[in-house]
Amino acid sequence: MHVSVQTEDFDIAIEIGKLTHNRKDIGAIATFTGLVRDIHGDKKIRKLTLEHFPEMATKELEKIARLANDRWPLQGISIIHRYGELLPGDNIVLVVTTSQHREAAFEAAQFVMDWLKTDAPFWKKEETPEGVHWVAAKTEDDDKKDRW
Amino acid sequence: MHVSVQTEDFDIAIEIGKLTHNRKDIGAIATFTGLVRDIHGDKKIRKLTLEHFPEMATKELEKIARLANDRWPLQGISIIHRYGELLPGDNIVLVVTTSQHREAAFEAAQFVMDWLKTDAPFWKKEETPEGVHWVAAKTEDDDKKDRW
Amino acid sequence: MNLLYFAMIRESIGKSSETIDLPDHVKSVSGLLTYLESKGDNYISAFAQDDLIRVAVNQEYVGLNHAVTNADEIAIFPPMTGG
Amino acid sequence: MNLLYFAMIRESIGKSSETIDLPDHVKSVSGLLTYLESKGDNYISAFAQDDLIRVAVNQEYVGLNHAVTNADEIAIFPPMTGG
């Protein structure tokens, strides 16, 4: 189990390698990468700033990783969440799950993403040509979390 | 849309890069990697040989990629399937999907994997300490495909 | 008591943290919010929309009825938009 | 007619491909399988389990009633185990 809250970018191949190194018992690796898009709704995005609550963010990522690990037969799980100033095309978040079987890997990765959206103390602020504003939370994200 | 049937290994970072290069409109990348495990059921696996029907394999991968593309709002999709002799720890298959939103990327990748299991003309032969045998198809794989 | 504010709440209140002495009669999160609103209009406008307020006591999410003491670290912030 | 065999079917029959002249009375996939079984025990044992036979005509999956002609490429194989 590996979680990190960081400003630096991540390298998906390196993160997968940390979970697979010297192992021959892994059958399935699922990954999810979330990125900054240049358009959100009808607004053009110039920059995305992620504010966070540092100590709690790490704790929450650990909690979510542990919940996923308790629920699916995972062999490994990594969650990396960036903060600070990001540009369109930049990575925001990475989830990697490994398991013997594909369902566990897929479902656990989806579960982690749904929980991150509602439980990880990060807040997005968008810079558009019209000005700067905080991104509103979506109630559909609560619904997605609640399905688990 | 990119599909490949090949003996060579693949590099997940390179394959993701092909779909994301020069784009800033991608919000979500889901990937799935299937690997050879050193244990299958109660048998120790020394080697896995993948036989395939070359022309049809490429066609079927293209068909599955197209089905996924028709069904979810994807920005890109890659499917790579290896054949030949593989060892425990080796990669077998890679699926990469990109989309504005995470559900489309996740679901399309799962859909592709479920369809590959039943519709891609590949056959696995396992070498164990007790001998060599063909892997039996699982009826549960038909069920998984049928849920879509 | 250490108070931490994040995102829109931080901007409305005009600071990211402060230390206050919790009055004896304040026993819960909702009591704390009411008390803070007595300190100025910036707090009133920061807490104007109930459904856009989340609270963590010692880095654990809690409800409005959760108990608070002067030794707690209280974080107040809008709904999260991570991931 | 070009015939292709894969995996366990290939091993049971003892070859990966062959070209045959399709008799005029053979019109369907099931007719073809019956005709091939008349050619030897290796075909009979290869096709022994109905539910483990899959057929593609010109690289498209088909059912047992699908029509076949001498110009077709027919592939016969067990259920796929890719992915």
Short mmCIF file of C-alpha atoms in Angstrom, two decimals:
data_model
loop_
_atom_site.label_atom_id
_atom_site.label_comp_id
_atom_site.label_asym_id
_atom_site.label_seq_id
_atom_site.Cartn_x
_atom_site.Cartn_y
_atom_site.Cartn_z
CA MET A 1 0.00 0.00 0.00
CA HIS A 2 1.50 3.27 -1.12
CA VAL A 3 -0.03 6.75 -1.00
CA SER A 4 1.51 10.10 -1.80
CA VAL A 5 0.35 13.71 -1.84
CA GLN A 6 2.85 15.68 -3.88
CA THR A 7 3.44 18.59 -6.24
CA GLU A 8 5.71 16.64 -8.61
CA ASP A 9 4.39 14.71 -11.56
CA PHE A 10 4.30 10.91 -11.42
CA ASP A 11 5.47 8.26 -13.87
CA ILE A 12 2.91 5.50 -14.33
CA ALA A 13 5.50 2.92 -15.42
CA ILE A 14 7.57 3.54 -12.27
CA GLU A 15 4.50 3.32 -10.03
CA ILE A 16 3.41 0.05 -11.66
CA GLY A 17 6.96 -1.23 -11.33
CA LYS A 18 6.93 -0.62 -7.57
CA LEU A 19 3.93 -2.96 -7.26
CA THR A 20 5.10 -5.65 -9.69
CA HIS A 21 8.84 -5.80 -9.03
CA ASN A 22 10.05 -9.37 -8.45
CA ARG A 23 6.50 -10.73 -8.41
CA LYS A 24 5.10 -13.39 -10.73
CA ASP A 25 1.75 -13.87 -9.03
CA ILE A 26 -0.02 -10.77 -10.40
CA GLY A 27 -2.63 -11.42 -13.07
CA ALA A 28 -4.20 -7.99 -13.44
CA ILE A 29 -3.14 -4.35 -13.18
CA ALA A 30 -5.75 -1.62 -13.45
CA THR A 31 -4.75 2.03 -13.51
CA PHE A 32 -6.60 5.30 -13.63
CA THR A 33 -5.06 8.67 -14.40
CA GLY A 34 -7.02 11.89 -13.99
CA LEU A 35 -5.81 14.92 -15.95
CA VAL A 36 -6.52 18.64 -16.22
CA ARG A 37 -8.72 19.33 -19.26
CA ASP A 38 -8.55 22.58 -21.23
CA ILE A 39 -12.36 22.80 -21.27
CA HIS A 40 -14.75 22.36 -18.33
CA GLY A 41 -18.40 22.67 -19.25
CA ASP A 42 -18.38 25.69 -21.55
CA LYS A 43 -15.36 27.36 -19.94
CA LYS A 44 -11.85 27.39 -21.30
CA ILE A 45 -9.38 26.45 -18.55
CA ARG A 46 -6.02 28.20 -18.37
CA LYS A 47 -4.87 26.81 -15.04
CA LEU A 48 -6.09 24.61 -12.23
CA THR A 49 -4.92 25.20 -8.67
CA LEU A 50 -5.41 22.40 -6.17
CA GLU A 51 -5.55 23.46 -2.55
CA HIS A 52 -5.38 20.71 0.05
CA PHE A 53 -5.31 19.95 3.79
CA PRO A 54 -1.93 18.22 3.93
CA GLU A 55 -2.03 15.98 7.03
CA MET A 56 -5.62 14.99 6.49
CA ALA A 57 -5.14 14.38 2.74
CA THR A 58 -2.51 11.72 3.38
CA LYS A 59 -4.66 10.14 6.10
CA GLU A 60 -7.72 10.05 3.84
CA LEU A 61 -5.78 8.50 0.96
CA GLU A 62 -4.52 5.85 3.37
CA LYS A 63 -8.05 5.27 4.63
CA ILE A 64 -9.42 4.87 1.10
CA ALA A 65 -6.58 2.51 0.12
CA ARG A 66 -7.26 0.44 3.23
CA LEU A 67 -11.00 0.31 2.52
CA ALA A 68 -10.31 -0.93 -1.02
CA ASN A 69 -7.80 -3.43 0.28
CA ASP A 70 -10.26 -4.79 2.85
CA ARG A 71 -12.97 -5.18 0.27
CA TRP A 72 -11.16 -6.73 -2.72
CA PRO A 73 -8.39 -9.35 -2.83
CA LEU A 74 -5.70 -6.90 -3.93
CA GLN A 75 -2.00 -7.64 -4.12
CA GLY A 76 -1.09 -3.95 -4.10
CA ILE A 77 -2.52 -0.47 -4.37
CA SER A 78 -1.02 2.98 -5.01
CA ILE A 79 -2.71 6.35 -4.87
CA ILE A 80 -0.91 9.55 -5.83
CA HIS A 81 -2.65 12.91 -5.70
CA ARG A 82 -0.96 16.11 -6.81
CA TYR A 83 -1.62 19.61 -5.50
CA GLY A 84 -0.55 23.12 -6.44
CA GLU A 85 -0.73 24.80 -9.83
CA LEU A 86 -1.46 22.56 -12.82
CA LEU A 87 -1.96 23.25 -16.51
CA PRO A 88 -4.24 21.56 -19.05
CA GLY A 89 -2.75 18.20 -19.97
CA ASP A 90 -1.10 17.80 -16.56
CA ASN A 91 -1.69 14.73 -14.42
CA ILE A 92 -3.75 15.19 -11.23
CA VAL A 93 -4.24 11.75 -9.77
CA LEU A 94 -3.07 8.18 -10.28
CA VAL A 95 -4.55 4.96 -8.91
CA VAL A 96 -2.90 1.59 -9.53
CA THR A 97 -4.37 -1.68 -8.28
CA THR A 98 -2.95 -5.18 -8.72
CA SER A 99 -4.74 -8.47 -8.18
CA GLN A 100 -4.85 -12.06 -9.37
CA HIS A 101 -8.07 -11.33 -11.24
CA ARG A 102 -9.32 -8.47 -13.34
CA GLU A 103 -12.63 -7.71 -11.59
CA ALA A 104 -10.95 -6.98 -8.27
CA ALA A 105 -8.38 -4.68 -9.89
CA PHE A 106 -10.98 -2.79 -11.95
CA GLU A 107 -13.56 -2.43 -9.20
CA ALA A 108 -11.07 -1.36 -6.55
CA ALA A 109 -9.65 1.34 -8.85
CA GLN A 110 -13.17 2.67 -9.55
CA PHE A 111 -14.02 2.56 -5.87
CA VAL A 112 -10.91 4.57 -4.99
CA MET A 113 -11.70 7.21 -7.60
CA ASP A 114 -15.30 7.54 -6.41
CA TRP A 115 -14.16 7.95 -2.80
CA LEU A 116 -11.40 10.41 -3.68
CA LYS A 117 -13.96 12.69 -5.30
CA THR A 118 -15.95 13.05 -2.09
CA ASP A 119 -13.54 12.27 0.76
CA ALA A 120 -10.09 13.54 -0.16
CA PRO A 121 -9.59 17.10 1.18
CA PHE A 122 -8.61 18.78 -2.07
CA TRP A 123 -10.28 21.79 -3.64
CA LYS A 124 -9.98 22.85 -7.27
CA LYS A 125 -9.83 26.44 -8.42
CA GLU A 126 -10.08 27.14 -12.14
CA GLU A 127 -8.58 30.06 -13.99
CA THR A 128 -10.59 30.93 -17.11
CA PRO A 129 -10.49 33.94 -19.47
CA GLU A 130 -13.52 35.27 -17.50
CA GLY A 131 -11.83 34.99 -14.13
CA VAL A 132 -11.01 32.63 -11.31
CA HIS A 133 -13.50 30.49 -9.39
CA TRP A 134 -13.77 27.45 -7.17
CA VAL A 135 -15.08 24.28 -8.78
CA ALA A 136 -18.43 23.25 -7.26
CA ALA A 137 -18.77 19.71 -5.90
CA LYS A 138 -21.14 17.55 -7.89
CA THR A 139 -23.94 15.74 -6.07
CA GLU A 140 -23.57 12.96 -8.66
CA ASP A 141 -20.18 12.27 -7.08
CA ASP A 142 -21.91 11.53 -3.78
CA ASP A 143 -24.22 9.17 -5.63
CA LYS A 144 -21.30 7.37 -7.22
CA LYS A 145 -19.64 6.89 -3.88
CA ASP A 146 -22.89 5.67 -2.34
CA ARG A 147 -23.21 2.81 -4.81
CA TRP A 148 -20.35 0.96 -3.11
CA MET B 1 -8.06 3.56 -32.46
CA HIS B 2 -5.03 1.35 -32.34
CA VAL B 3 -4.87 -2.44 -32.15
CA SER B 4 -1.88 -4.73 -32.36
CA VAL B 5 -1.29 -8.49 -32.21
CA GLN B 6 2.40 -9.02 -31.54
CA THR B 7 5.05 -11.21 -29.93
CA GLU B 8 7.03 -8.27 -28.50
CA ASP B 9 6.35 -6.80 -25.10
CA PHE B 10 4.64 -3.41 -24.83
CA ASP B 11 5.44 -0.30 -22.81
CA ILE B 12 2.40 1.15 -21.09
CA ALA B 13 3.87 4.67 -20.92
CA ILE B 14 4.54 4.68 -24.67
CA GLU B 15 1.05 3.39 -25.46
CA ILE B 16 -0.55 6.03 -23.22
CA GLY B 17 1.67 8.65 -24.85
CA LYS B 18 0.37 7.73 -28.30
CA LEU B 19 -3.17 8.57 -27.16
CA THR B 20 -2.36 11.70 -25.16
CA HIS B 21 0.36 13.36 -27.27
CA ASN B 22 -0.39 17.02 -27.96
CA ARG B 23 -3.87 16.77 -26.44
CA LYS B 24 -5.18 18.78 -23.52
CA ASP B 25 -8.80 17.66 -23.67
CA ILE B 26 -8.39 14.26 -21.99
CA GLY B 27 -9.69 14.00 -18.44
CA ALA B 28 -9.38 10.28 -17.80
CA ILE B 29 -7.10 7.42 -18.79
CA ALA B 30 -7.97 3.87 -17.74
CA THR B 31 -5.61 1.00 -18.43
CA PHE B 32 -5.70 -2.71 -17.88
CA THR B 33 -2.72 -5.03 -18.12
CA GLY B 34 -3.13 -8.81 -18.02
CA LEU B 35 -0.09 -10.86 -17.01
CA VAL B 36 1.00 -14.49 -16.82
CA ARG B 37 0.73 -15.76 -13.24
CA ASP B 38 3.02 -18.43 -11.81
CA ILE B 39 0.04 -20.24 -10.27
CA HIS B 40 -3.27 -21.10 -11.94
CA GLY B 41 -5.75 -22.83 -9.64
CA ASP B 42 -3.53 -25.37 -7.84
CA LYS B 43 -1.03 -25.72 -10.70
CA LYS B 44 2.39 -24.15 -10.90
CA ILE B 45 2.90 -22.51 -14.30
CA ARG B 46 6.29 -22.71 -15.99
CA LYS B 47 5.29 -21.28 -19.33
CA LEU B 48 2.23 -20.08 -21.21
CA THR B 49 2.00 -20.44 -24.96
CA LEU B 50 -0.58 -18.36 -26.78
CA GLU B 51 -1.72 -19.70 -30.13
CA HIS B 52 -3.79 -17.39 -32.30
CA PHE B 53 -5.55 -17.01 -35.65
CA PRO B 54 -3.58 -14.04 -36.98
CA GLU B 55 -5.85 -12.35 -39.55
CA MET B 56 -8.96 -12.92 -37.51
CA ALA B 57 -7.33 -11.83 -34.24
CA THR B 58 -6.56 -8.38 -35.62
CA LYS B 59 -10.07 -8.10 -37.08
CA GLU B 60 -11.69 -9.09 -33.79
CA LEU B 61 -9.59 -6.61 -31.80
CA GLU B 62 -10.64 -3.91 -34.25
CA LYS B 63 -14.27 -4.98 -33.91
CA ILE B 64 -14.12 -4.88 -30.11
CA ALA B 65 -12.40 -1.47 -30.13
CA ARG B 66 -15.09 -0.17 -32.49
CA LEU B 67 -17.91 -1.55 -30.33
CA ALA B 68 -16.44 0.18 -27.27
CA ASN B 69 -15.97 3.36 -29.23
CA ASP B 70 -19.57 3.32 -30.45
CA ARG B 71 -20.89 2.78 -26.96
CA TRP B 72 -18.87 5.22 -24.83
CA PRO B 73 -17.65 8.76 -25.61
CA LEU B 74 -14.00 7.77 -25.92
CA GLN B 75 -11.22 10.01 -27.17
CA GLY B 76 -8.95 7.07 -27.92
CA ILE B 77 -8.54 3.33 -27.42
CA SER B 78 -5.63 0.92 -27.75
CA ILE B 79 -5.65 -2.85 -27.53
CA ILE B 80 -2.44 -4.88 -27.69
CA HIS B 81 -2.50 -8.67 -27.41
CA ARG B 82 0.66 -10.76 -27.39
CA TYR B 83 1.05 -14.31 -28.65
CA GLY B 84 3.79 -16.94 -28.55
CA GLU B 85 5.71 -18.21 -25.56
CA LEU B 86 5.39 -16.23 -22.34
CA LEU B 87 6.75 -16.73 -18.83
CA PRO B 88 5.22 -15.92 -15.43
CA GLY B 89 5.40 -12.16 -14.88
CA ASP B 90 5.19 -11.42 -18.63
CA ASN B 91 2.56 -9.11 -20.02
CA ILE B 92 -0.21 -10.68 -22.14
CA VAL B 93 -2.65 -7.92 -22.96
CA LEU B 94 -2.99 -4.15 -22.63
CA VAL B 95 -6.08 -1.98 -22.97
CA VAL B 96 -5.90 1.81 -22.76
CA THR B 97 -8.96 4.04 -23.00
CA THR B 98 -9.11 7.82 -22.85
CA SER B 99 -12.16 9.99 -22.32
CA GLN B 100 -13.27 13.29 -20.84
CA HIS B 101 -14.84 11.45 -17.90
CA ARG B 102 -13.80 8.55 -15.77
CA GLU B 103 -16.87 6.30 -16.09
CA ALA B 104 -16.53 6.04 -19.87
CA ALA B 105 -12.83 5.21 -19.64
CA PHE B 106 -13.33 2.60 -16.89
CA GLU B 107 -16.38 0.93 -18.38
CA ALA B 108 -14.98 0.76 -21.90
CA ALA B 109 -11.78 -0.87 -20.64
CA GLN B 110 -13.79 -3.47 -18.70
CA PHE B 111 -16.03 -4.08 -21.69
CA VAL B 112 -13.01 -4.67 -23.94
CA MET B 113 -11.49 -7.15 -21.49
CA ASP B 114 -14.77 -9.06 -21.16
CA TRP B 115 -15.13 -9.29 -24.93
CA LEU B 116 -11.49 -10.27 -25.48
CA LYS B 117 -11.96 -13.26 -23.20
CA THR B 118 -14.73 -14.71 -25.36
CA ASP B 119 -14.25 -13.27 -28.85
CA ALA B 120 -10.53 -12.87 -29.51
CA PRO B 121 -9.18 -15.99 -31.27
CA PHE B 122 -6.36 -16.80 -28.86
CA TRP B 123 -5.81 -20.09 -27.05
CA LYS B 124 -3.67 -20.57 -23.98
CA LYS B 125 -1.57 -23.66 -23.32
CA GLU B 126 0.02 -24.04 -19.91
CA GLU B 127 3.20 -25.89 -19.11
CA THR B 128 3.20 -27.22 -15.54
CA PRO B 129 5.49 -29.68 -13.72
CA GLU B 130 2.81 -32.33 -14.42
CA GLY B 131 2.69 -31.68 -18.15
CA VAL B 132 1.23 -29.46 -20.83
CA HIS B 133 -2.47 -28.76 -21.36
CA TRP B 134 -4.85 -26.31 -22.98
CA VAL B 135 -6.61 -23.88 -20.69
CA ALA B 136 -10.37 -24.49 -20.64
CA ALA B 137 -12.68 -21.57 -21.40
CA LYS B 138 -14.71 -20.41 -18.42
CA THR B 139 -18.47 -20.13 -18.76
CA GLU B 140 -18.30 -17.24 -16.30
CA ASP B 141 -16.47 -15.31 -19.02
CA ASP B 142 -19.52 -15.67 -21.28
CA ASP B 143 -21.64 -14.34 -18.43
CA LYS B 144 -19.36 -11.36 -17.99
CA LYS B 145 -19.57 -10.53 -21.66
CA ASP B 146 -23.35 -10.92 -21.63
CA ARG B 147 -23.81 -8.25 -18.98
CA TRP B 148 -22.96 -5.53 -21.51
CA MET C 1 -8.53 25.72 19.85
CA ASN C 2 -6.83 25.67 16.45
CA LEU C 3 -9.07 26.53 13.53
CA LEU C 4 -8.15 25.82 9.92
CA TYR C 5 -10.04 27.17 6.91
CA PHE C 6 -9.74 25.97 3.32
CA ALA C 7 -10.73 27.03 -0.18
CA MET C 8 -13.78 29.30 -0.44
CA ILE C 9 -14.26 29.32 3.34
CA ARG C 10 -10.67 30.48 3.81
CA GLU C 11 -11.17 33.26 1.28
CA SER C 12 -14.49 34.41 2.78
CA ILE C 13 -13.12 34.53 6.29
CA GLY C 14 -9.88 36.09 5.11
CA LYS C 15 -7.42 33.82 6.87
CA SER C 16 -6.25 30.23 6.66
CA SER C 17 -5.97 29.57 10.39
CA GLU C 18 -6.41 31.11 13.80
CA THR C 19 -6.27 30.12 17.44
CA ILE C 20 -9.20 31.00 19.67
CA ASP C 21 -10.18 30.35 23.25
CA LEU C 22 -13.35 28.35 23.09
CA PRO C 23 -16.05 29.79 25.39
CA ASP C 24 -17.22 27.25 27.96
CA HIS C 25 -20.79 27.21 26.66
CA VAL C 26 -19.71 26.01 23.19
CA LYS C 27 -19.87 22.23 23.17
CA SER C 28 -20.55 21.19 19.57
CA VAL C 29 -19.55 21.93 16.00
CA SER C 30 -22.81 23.78 15.35
CA GLY C 31 -22.27 25.79 18.54
CA LEU C 32 -18.79 26.67 17.29
CA LEU C 33 -20.12 27.85 13.93
CA THR C 34 -22.71 30.03 15.67
CA TYR C 35 -20.04 31.43 17.97
CA LEU C 36 -17.75 32.24 15.02
CA GLU C 37 -20.62 33.99 13.23
CA SER C 38 -20.81 36.37 16.23
CA LYS C 39 -17.25 37.45 15.45
CA GLY C 40 -18.03 39.17 12.17
CA ASP C 41 -19.80 39.35 8.85
CA ASN C 42 -16.95 37.51 7.11
CA TYR C 43 -17.84 34.39 9.14
CA ILE C 44 -21.54 34.86 8.49
CA SER C 45 -21.03 34.96 4.76
CA ALA C 46 -18.51 32.09 4.86
CA PHE C 47 -21.04 29.85 6.63
CA ALA C 48 -24.13 31.17 4.82
CA GLN C 49 -24.87 27.97 2.94
CA ASP C 50 -25.23 25.09 5.38
CA ASP C 51 -24.95 22.43 2.71
CA LEU C 52 -21.60 23.81 1.54
CA ILE C 53 -19.91 23.41 4.95
CA ARG C 54 -17.84 20.39 5.93
CA VAL C 55 -16.05 20.02 9.26
CA ALA C 56 -13.20 17.80 10.43
CA VAL C 57 -12.25 17.51 14.10
CA ASN C 58 -8.68 16.34 14.52
CA GLN C 59 -8.67 15.40 10.83
CA GLU C 60 -11.78 13.21 10.99
CA TYR C 61 -15.01 14.20 9.27
CA VAL C 62 -17.77 14.86 11.77
CA GLY C 63 -21.39 15.98 11.82
CA LEU C 64 -22.71 19.25 13.20
CA ASN C 65 -23.58 17.66 16.54
CA HIS C 66 -20.07 16.39 17.16
CA ALA C 67 -18.52 17.52 20.44
CA VAL C 68 -15.65 20.02 20.44
CA THR C 69 -13.18 21.02 23.15
CA ASN C 70 -10.55 23.71 23.39
CA ALA C 71 -7.86 21.08 22.70
CA ASP C 72 -9.26 20.15 19.28
CA GLU C 73 -8.04 21.12 15.84
CA ILE C 74 -11.11 22.07 13.82
CA ALA C 75 -10.98 22.36 10.03
CA ILE C 76 -13.85 24.03 8.17
CA PHE C 77 -14.09 23.77 4.40
CA PRO C 78 -16.50 23.36 1.45
CA PRO C 79 -17.31 19.97 -0.14
CA MET C 80 -14.18 18.36 -1.57
CA THR C 81 -13.45 18.43 -5.27
CA GLY C 82 -10.40 16.17 -5.47
CA GLY C 83 -9.73 13.22 -7.72
CA MET D 1 -12.20 -25.08 -49.55
CA ASN D 2 -9.49 -23.99 -47.15
CA LEU D 3 -9.76 -25.43 -43.65
CA LEU D 4 -7.85 -24.07 -40.65
CA TYR D 5 -7.61 -25.79 -37.28
CA PHE D 6 -6.42 -24.26 -34.03
CA ALA D 7 -5.37 -25.32 -30.54
CA MET D 8 -6.78 -28.64 -29.29
CA ILE D 9 -8.70 -29.19 -32.53
CA ARG D 10 -5.47 -28.78 -34.52
CA GLU D 11 -3.67 -31.27 -32.28
CA SER D 12 -6.50 -33.84 -32.42
CA ILE D 13 -6.76 -33.70 -36.20
CA GLY D 14 -2.99 -33.63 -36.56
CA LYS D 15 -2.67 -30.69 -38.95
CA SER D 16 -3.13 -26.95 -38.87
CA SER D 17 -4.70 -26.59 -42.32
CA GLU D 18 -5.79 -28.47 -45.42
CA THR D 19 -7.56 -27.85 -48.69
CA ILE D 20 -10.46 -30.09 -49.62
CA ASP D 21 -12.97 -30.28 -52.45
CA LEU D 22 -16.32 -29.77 -50.80
CA PRO D 23 -18.83 -32.44 -51.97
CA ASP D 24 -21.90 -30.90 -53.61
CA HIS D 25 -24.29 -32.22 -50.96
CA VAL D 26 -22.51 -30.38 -48.13
CA LYS D 27 -24.22 -27.01 -47.67
CA SER D 28 -23.75 -26.03 -44.02
CA VAL D 29 -21.20 -25.93 -41.24
CA SER D 30 -22.80 -28.92 -39.51
CA GLY D 31 -22.80 -30.80 -42.83
CA LEU D 32 -19.11 -30.01 -43.19
CA LEU D 33 -18.31 -31.32 -39.69
CA THR D 34 -20.20 -34.57 -40.45
CA TYR D 35 -18.38 -34.92 -43.76
CA LEU D 36 -15.00 -34.40 -42.08
CA GLU D 37 -15.86 -37.05 -39.47
CA SER D 38 -16.23 -39.53 -42.33
CA LYS D 39 -12.56 -38.93 -43.17
CA GLY D 40 -11.14 -40.50 -40.03
CA ASP D 41 -11.15 -41.12 -36.31
CA ASN D 42 -8.95 -38.08 -35.70
CA TYR D 43 -11.78 -35.81 -36.89
CA ILE D 44 -14.33 -37.76 -34.86
CA SER D 45 -12.37 -37.28 -31.66
CA ALA D 46 -11.58 -33.62 -32.49
CA PHE D 47 -15.30 -32.84 -32.87
CA ALA D 48 -16.52 -35.18 -30.10
CA GLN D 49 -17.71 -32.42 -27.79
CA ASP D 50 -20.20 -30.21 -29.60
CA ASP D 51 -20.03 -27.45 -27.02
CA LEU D 52 -16.26 -27.14 -27.43
CA ILE D 53 -16.43 -26.40 -31.17
CA ARG D 54 -16.41 -22.89 -32.61
CA VAL D 55 -16.45 -22.10 -36.32
CA ALA D 56 -15.53 -19.02 -38.33
CA VAL D 57 -16.38 -18.70 -42.02
CA ASN D 58 -14.12 -16.19 -43.72
CA GLN D 59 -13.03 -14.97 -40.27
CA GLU D 60 -16.53 -14.33 -38.95
CA TYR D 61 -18.06 -16.41 -36.18
CA VAL D 62 -21.04 -18.42 -37.42
CA GLY D 63 -23.51 -20.95 -36.10
CA LEU D 64 -23.76 -24.61 -37.16
CA ASN D 65 -26.49 -23.86 -39.70
CA HIS D 66 -24.44 -21.28 -41.55
CA ALA D 67 -24.02 -21.95 -45.28
CA VAL D 68 -20.64 -22.97 -46.67
CA THR D 69 -19.30 -23.09 -50.22
CA ASN D 70 -16.13 -24.43 -51.75
CA ALA D 71 -14.77 -20.86 -51.96
CA ASP D 72 -14.91 -20.30 -48.19
CA GLU D 73 -12.13 -20.32 -45.65
CA ILE D 74 -13.39 -22.29 -42.65
CA ALA D 75 -11.64 -22.15 -39.28
CA ILE D 76 -12.52 -24.69 -36.59
CA PHE D 77 -11.32 -24.20 -33.03
CA PRO D 78 -12.25 -24.60 -29.36
CA PRO D 79 -13.70 -21.72 -27.25
CA MET D 80 -11.27 -18.83 -27.06
CA THR D 81 -9.15 -18.22 -23.97
CA GLY D 82 -7.54 -14.89 -24.81
CA GLY D 83 -7.34 -11.74 -22.77
#
